[in-house]
Coordinates of C-alpha atoms in Angstrom, one line a residue:
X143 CA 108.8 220.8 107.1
X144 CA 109.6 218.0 109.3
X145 CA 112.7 216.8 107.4
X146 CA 113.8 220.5 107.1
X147 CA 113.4 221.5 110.7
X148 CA 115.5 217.7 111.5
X149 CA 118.3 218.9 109.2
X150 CA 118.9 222.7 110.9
X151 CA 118.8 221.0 114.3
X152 CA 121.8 218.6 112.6
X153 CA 123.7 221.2 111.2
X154 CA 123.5 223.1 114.8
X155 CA 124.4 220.0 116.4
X156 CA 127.4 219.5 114.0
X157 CA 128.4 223.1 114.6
X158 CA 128.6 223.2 118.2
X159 CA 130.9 220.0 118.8
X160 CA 134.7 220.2 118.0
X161 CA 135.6 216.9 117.3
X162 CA 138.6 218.1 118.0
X163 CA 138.4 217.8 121.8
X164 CA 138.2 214.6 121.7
X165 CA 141.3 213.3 120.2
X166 CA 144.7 213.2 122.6
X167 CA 146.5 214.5 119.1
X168 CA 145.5 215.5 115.7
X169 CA 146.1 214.0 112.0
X170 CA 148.8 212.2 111.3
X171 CA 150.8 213.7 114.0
X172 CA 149.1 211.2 116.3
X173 CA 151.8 208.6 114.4
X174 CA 153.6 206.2 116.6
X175 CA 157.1 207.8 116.5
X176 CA 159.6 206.5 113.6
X177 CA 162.3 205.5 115.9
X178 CA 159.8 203.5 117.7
X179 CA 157.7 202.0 115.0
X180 CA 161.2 200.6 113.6
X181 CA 162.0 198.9 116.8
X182 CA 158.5 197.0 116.6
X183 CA 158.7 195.9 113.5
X184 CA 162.6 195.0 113.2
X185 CA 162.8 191.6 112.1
X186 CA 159.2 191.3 110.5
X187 CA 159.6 191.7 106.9
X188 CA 158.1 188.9 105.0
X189 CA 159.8 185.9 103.1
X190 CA 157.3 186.6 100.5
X191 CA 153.5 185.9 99.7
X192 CA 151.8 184.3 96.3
X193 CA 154.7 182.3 94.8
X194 CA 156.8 185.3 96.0
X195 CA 155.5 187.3 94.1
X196 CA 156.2 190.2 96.9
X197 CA 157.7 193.6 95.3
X198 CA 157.8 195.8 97.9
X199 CA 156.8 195.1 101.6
X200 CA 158.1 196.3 104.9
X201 CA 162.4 196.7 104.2
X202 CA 162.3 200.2 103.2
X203 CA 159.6 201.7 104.9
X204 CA 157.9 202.5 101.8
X205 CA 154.1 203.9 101.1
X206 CA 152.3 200.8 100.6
X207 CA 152.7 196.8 99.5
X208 CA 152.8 195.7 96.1
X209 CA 152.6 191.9 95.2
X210 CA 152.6 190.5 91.7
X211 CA 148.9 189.2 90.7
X212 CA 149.2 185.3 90.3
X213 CA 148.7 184.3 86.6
X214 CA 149.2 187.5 85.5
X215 CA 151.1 188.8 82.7
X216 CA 153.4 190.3 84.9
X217 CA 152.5 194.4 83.7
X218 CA 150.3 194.2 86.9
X219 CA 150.6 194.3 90.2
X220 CA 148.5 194.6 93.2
X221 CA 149.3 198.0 96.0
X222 CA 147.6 197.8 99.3
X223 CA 147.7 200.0 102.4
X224 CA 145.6 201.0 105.4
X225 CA 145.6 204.5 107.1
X226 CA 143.4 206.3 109.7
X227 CA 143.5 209.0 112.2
X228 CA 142.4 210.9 115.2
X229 CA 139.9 213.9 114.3
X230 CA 142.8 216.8 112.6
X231 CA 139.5 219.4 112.5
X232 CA 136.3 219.6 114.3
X233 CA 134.0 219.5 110.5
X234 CA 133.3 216.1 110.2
X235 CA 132.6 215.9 106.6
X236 CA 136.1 217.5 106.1
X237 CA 138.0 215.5 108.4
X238 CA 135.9 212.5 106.4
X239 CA 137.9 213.7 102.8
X240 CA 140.8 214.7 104.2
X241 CA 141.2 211.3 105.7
X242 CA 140.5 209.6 102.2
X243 CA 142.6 211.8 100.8
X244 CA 145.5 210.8 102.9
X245 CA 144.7 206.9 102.4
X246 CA 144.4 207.3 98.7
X247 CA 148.1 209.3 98.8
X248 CA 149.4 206.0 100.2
X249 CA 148.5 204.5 96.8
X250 CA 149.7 207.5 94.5
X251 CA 153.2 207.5 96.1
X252 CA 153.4 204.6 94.7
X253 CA 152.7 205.2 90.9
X254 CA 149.1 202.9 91.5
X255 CA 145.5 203.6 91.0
X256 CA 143.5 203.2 93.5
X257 CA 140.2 200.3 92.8
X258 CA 138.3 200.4 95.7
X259 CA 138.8 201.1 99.5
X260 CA 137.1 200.1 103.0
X261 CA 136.1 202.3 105.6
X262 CA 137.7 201.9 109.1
X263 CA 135.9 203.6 111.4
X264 CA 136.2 204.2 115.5
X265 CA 133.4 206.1 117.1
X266 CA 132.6 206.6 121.1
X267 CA 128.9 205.6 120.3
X268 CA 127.8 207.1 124.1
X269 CA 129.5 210.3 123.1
X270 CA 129.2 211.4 120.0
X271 CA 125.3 211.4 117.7
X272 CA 125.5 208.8 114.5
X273 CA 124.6 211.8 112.2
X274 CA 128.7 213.4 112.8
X275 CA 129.7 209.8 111.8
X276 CA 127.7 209.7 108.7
X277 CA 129.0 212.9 108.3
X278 CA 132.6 211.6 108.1
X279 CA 132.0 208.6 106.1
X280 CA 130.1 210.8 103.7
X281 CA 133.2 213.0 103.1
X282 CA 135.2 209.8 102.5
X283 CA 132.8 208.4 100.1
X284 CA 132.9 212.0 97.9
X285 CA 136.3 212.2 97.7
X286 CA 137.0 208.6 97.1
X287 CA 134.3 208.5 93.7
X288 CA 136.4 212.5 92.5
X289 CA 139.2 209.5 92.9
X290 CA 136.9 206.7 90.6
X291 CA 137.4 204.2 93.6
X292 CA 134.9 202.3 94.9
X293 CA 134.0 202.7 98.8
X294 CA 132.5 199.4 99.7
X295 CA 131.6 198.4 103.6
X296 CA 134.6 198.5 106.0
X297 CA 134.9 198.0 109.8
X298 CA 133.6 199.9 112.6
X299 CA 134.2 199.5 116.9
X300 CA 133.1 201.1 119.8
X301 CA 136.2 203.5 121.3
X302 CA 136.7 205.7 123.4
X303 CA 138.3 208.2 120.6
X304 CA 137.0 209.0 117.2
X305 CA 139.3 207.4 114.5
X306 CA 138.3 207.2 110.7
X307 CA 140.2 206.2 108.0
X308 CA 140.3 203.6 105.1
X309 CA 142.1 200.7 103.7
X310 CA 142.4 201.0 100.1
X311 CA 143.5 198.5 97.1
X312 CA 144.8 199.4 93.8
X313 CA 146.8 198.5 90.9
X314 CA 150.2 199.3 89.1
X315 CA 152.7 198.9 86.4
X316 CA 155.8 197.0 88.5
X317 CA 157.9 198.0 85.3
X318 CA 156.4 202.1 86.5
X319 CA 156.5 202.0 90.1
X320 CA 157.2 205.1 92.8
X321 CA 159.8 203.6 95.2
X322 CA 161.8 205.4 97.9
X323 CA 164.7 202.8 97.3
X324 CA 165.5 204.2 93.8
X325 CA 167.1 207.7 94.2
X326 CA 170.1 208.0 93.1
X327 CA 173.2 210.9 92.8
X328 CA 172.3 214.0 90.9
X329 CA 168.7 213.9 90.8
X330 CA 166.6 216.5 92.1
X331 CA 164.0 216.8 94.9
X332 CA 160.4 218.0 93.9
X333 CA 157.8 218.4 96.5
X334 CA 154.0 218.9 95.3
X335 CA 152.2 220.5 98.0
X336 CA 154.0 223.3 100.8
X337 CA 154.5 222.4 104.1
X338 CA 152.8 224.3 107.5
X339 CA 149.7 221.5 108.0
X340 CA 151.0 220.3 111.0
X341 CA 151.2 223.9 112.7
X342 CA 148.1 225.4 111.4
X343 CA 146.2 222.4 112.4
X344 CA 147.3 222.5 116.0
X345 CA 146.2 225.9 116.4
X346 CA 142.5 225.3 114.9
X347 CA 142.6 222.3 117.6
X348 CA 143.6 225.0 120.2
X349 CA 142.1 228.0 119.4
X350 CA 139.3 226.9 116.9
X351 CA 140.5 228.9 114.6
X352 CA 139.7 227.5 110.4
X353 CA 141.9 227.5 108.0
X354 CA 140.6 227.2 104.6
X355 CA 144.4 226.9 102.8
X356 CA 144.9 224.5 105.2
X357 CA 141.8 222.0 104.4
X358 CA 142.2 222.8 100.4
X359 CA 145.6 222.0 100.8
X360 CA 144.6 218.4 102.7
X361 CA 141.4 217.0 100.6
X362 CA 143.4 217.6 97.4
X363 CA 144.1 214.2 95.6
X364 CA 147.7 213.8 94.9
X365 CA 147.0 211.5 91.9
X366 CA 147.9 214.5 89.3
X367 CA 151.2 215.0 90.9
X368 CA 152.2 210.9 90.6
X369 CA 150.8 210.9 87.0
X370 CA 153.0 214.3 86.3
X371 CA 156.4 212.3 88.1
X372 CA 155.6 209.4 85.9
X373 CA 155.5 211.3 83.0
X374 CA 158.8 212.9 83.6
X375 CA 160.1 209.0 84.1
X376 CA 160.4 209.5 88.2
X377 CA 161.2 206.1 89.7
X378 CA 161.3 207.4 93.3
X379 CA 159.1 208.9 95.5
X380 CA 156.9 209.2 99.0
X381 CA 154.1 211.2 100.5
X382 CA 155.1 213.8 103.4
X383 CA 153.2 212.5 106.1
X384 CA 153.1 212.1 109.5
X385 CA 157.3 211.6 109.5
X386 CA 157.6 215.5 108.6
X387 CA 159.5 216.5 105.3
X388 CA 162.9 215.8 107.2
X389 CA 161.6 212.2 108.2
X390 CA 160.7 211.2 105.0
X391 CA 163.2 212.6 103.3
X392 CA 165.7 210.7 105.6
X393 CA 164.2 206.7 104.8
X394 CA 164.3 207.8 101.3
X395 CA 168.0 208.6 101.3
X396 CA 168.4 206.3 103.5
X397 CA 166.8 203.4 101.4
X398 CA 168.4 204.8 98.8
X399 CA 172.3 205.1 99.6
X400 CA 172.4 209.0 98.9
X401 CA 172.7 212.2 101.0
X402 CA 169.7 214.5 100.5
X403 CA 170.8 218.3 100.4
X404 CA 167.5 220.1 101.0
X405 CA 167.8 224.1 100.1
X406 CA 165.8 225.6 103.1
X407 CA 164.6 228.2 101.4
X408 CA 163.0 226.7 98.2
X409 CA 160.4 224.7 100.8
X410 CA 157.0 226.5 100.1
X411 CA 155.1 227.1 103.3
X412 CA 151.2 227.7 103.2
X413 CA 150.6 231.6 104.8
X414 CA 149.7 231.2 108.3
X415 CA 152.3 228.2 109.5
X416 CA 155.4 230.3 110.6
X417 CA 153.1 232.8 112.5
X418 CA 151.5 229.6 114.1
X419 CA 154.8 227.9 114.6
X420 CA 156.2 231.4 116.6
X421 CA 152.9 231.6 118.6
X422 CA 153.6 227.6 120.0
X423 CA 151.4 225.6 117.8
X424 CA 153.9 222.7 117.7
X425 CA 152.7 219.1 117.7
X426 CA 154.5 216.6 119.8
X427 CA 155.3 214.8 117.1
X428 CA 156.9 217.0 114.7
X429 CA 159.7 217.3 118.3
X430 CA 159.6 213.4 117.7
X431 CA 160.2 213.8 114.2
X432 CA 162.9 216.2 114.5
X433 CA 164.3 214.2 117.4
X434 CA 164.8 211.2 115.0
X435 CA 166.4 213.0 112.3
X436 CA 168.9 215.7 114.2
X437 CA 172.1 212.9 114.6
X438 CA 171.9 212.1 110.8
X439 CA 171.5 215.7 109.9
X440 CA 174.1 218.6 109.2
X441 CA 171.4 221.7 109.9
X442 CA 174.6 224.3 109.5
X443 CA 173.2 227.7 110.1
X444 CA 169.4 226.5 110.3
X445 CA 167.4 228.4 113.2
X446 CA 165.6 226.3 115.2
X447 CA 161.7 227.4 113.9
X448 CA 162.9 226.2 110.5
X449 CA 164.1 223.5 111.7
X450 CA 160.8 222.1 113.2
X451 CA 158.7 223.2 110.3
X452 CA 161.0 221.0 107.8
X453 CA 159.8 218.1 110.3
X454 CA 156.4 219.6 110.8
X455 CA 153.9 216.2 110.8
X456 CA 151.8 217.0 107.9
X457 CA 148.4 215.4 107.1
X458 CA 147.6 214.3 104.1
X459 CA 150.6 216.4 102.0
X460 CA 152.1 216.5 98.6
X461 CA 154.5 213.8 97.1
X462 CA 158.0 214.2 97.3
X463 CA 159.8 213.2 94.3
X464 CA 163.2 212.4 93.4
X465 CA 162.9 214.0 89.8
X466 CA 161.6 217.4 88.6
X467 CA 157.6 217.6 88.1
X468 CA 156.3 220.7 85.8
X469 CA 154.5 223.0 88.7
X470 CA 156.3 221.9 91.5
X471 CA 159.3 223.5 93.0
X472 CA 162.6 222.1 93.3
X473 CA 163.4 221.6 96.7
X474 CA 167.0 220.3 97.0
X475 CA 168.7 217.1 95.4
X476 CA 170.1 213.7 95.8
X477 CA 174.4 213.7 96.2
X478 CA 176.8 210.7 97.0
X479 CA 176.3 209.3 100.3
X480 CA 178.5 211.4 102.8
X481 CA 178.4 211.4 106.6
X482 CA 175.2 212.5 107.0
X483 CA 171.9 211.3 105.3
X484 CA 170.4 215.0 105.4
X485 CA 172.1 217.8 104.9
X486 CA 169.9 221.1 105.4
X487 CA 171.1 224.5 104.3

């Protein structure tokens, strides 16, 4: 009776704290701004690491790192990456899976497997109970075994603003990877999951308001959609992320030497974000994202709203791959490098 009456008074606690409220943004929108981040790191990519055995590091921007194993037979490799965020919905054990999901998607986007992952965890211990943090960590842990990787330990501090995400390590074929260097004329531009997270997510932090599509959309593994590109022999890929669809879309061509040509109105949105985008619900970071992108772009006759929701910052979206993938619409394509890197019609 006890143990019963403990877990209702949970469950009311759970419900009546938007976790929310207590994040200065939301999701990956909270992303240090691409422009920015460049400047920081300009001049830090690394010489190389185990007998330079470095693939793919910090040059292009890409997903994740991938280093050759020492003493291996050379059909492995090694992909590592780290990614957490601010609370993007006030459920706990939702914002827990959604936030795997998005670390995991690092590790996809690259053609990898993900082995096992780390939590990294920020809670304001004075201002938030344990039992929403458990709550969190449990959501990671379930969608991280649907995954078959391994959640052991991680890293947790005292701050001010709840943060939770993972650091995950995996494996891949280097002779199979996912790249965003390796687009090339004539291919076309896939993109697994629709685009509106950004929006509808600043409107549940705002109004409270849940959308369903929205989370379904977020905790969904994209490890079907890399294992579809690599059977269609893709080479080149990313995640939509924080960056928008138009950020993204512009290091790829831009790693790449191509012009992307991205047909407006192939982009699936999920129901709700253009009604959220007219009513306000923009992030400050898709304006960053848009920002960043609008002096390498040729938007012709592209109204402003669709304009931002190309760069809407998503949380944990689809893949967008450089090749056709059976389900997925085709988006746009890849063209000879002209004077602009995106070109939006």
């Amino acid at each position: 009776m006890t143990s019963t009456r403990t877990g209702v008074q949970q469950a009311q606690r759970q419900e009546s704290v938007r976790l929310t409220r207590y994040a200065h943004g939301g999701g990956c929108a909270c992303k240090i701004p691409p422009g920015e981040l460049e400047e920081i790191v300009a001049g830090l990519t690394s010489p190389g690491a185990v007998g330079g055995g470095l693939i793919v590091g910090l040059d292009h921007g890409d997903d994740a790192a991938v280093v050759r194993l020492p003493g291996g037979s050379g059909s492995l490799a090694a992909v590592a990456t780290a990614d957490f965020f601010t609370p993007v919905v006030d459920d706990p054990y939702d914002w827990g899976r959604i936030a795997a999901a998005n670390a995991l998607s690092d590790v996809y986007a690259m053609g990898g497997t993900p082995l096992v992952a780390v939590n990294l965890l920020c809670w304001p211990r004075d201002v938030l109970p344990f039992d929403l943090a458990r709550e969190v960590l449990r959501g990671g842990r379930d969608v991280a075994a649907t995954a078959g990787c391994a959640v052991a330990g991680g890293h947790s501090v005292d701050d001010p603003e709840p943060k939770y995400g993972m650091a995950v390590t995996g494996t891949v074929d280097p002779a199979r990877l996912l790249r965003n260097d390796a687009g090339r004329p004539g291919m076309p531009l896939s993109l697994t999951k629709p685009l509106g997270l950004g929006v509808l997510n600043n409107r549940h932090k705002t109004t409270g308001e849940v959308f369903p599509q929205a989370v379904e959309t977020m905790v969904a593994l994209n490890r079907d959609a890399a294992l579809a590109a690599l059977a269609a022999g893709a080479v080149c890929a990313t995640d939509v992320t924080g960056f928008g669809l138009l950020g993204h879309l512009y290091k790829l061509a831009r790693a790449s030497g191509v012009t992307a040509v991205v047909d407006s109105a192939a982009v699936p949105f999920l129901d709700g974000a253009r009604d959220a985008a007219r009513a306000g619900h923009i992030s400050g970071g898709t304006r960053r994202n848009l920002e960043w992108v609008a002096p390498s772009t040729d938007f012709g006759r592209t109204d402003e709203m669709t304009r931002l929701l190309l760069a809407d910052a998503q949380t944990s979206g689809g893949l967008l791959v450089a090749g056709e993938v059976p389900g997925a619409p085709v988006i746009g394509e890849l063209v000879p490098a002209g004077p602009y890197r995106l070109v939006v019609r």
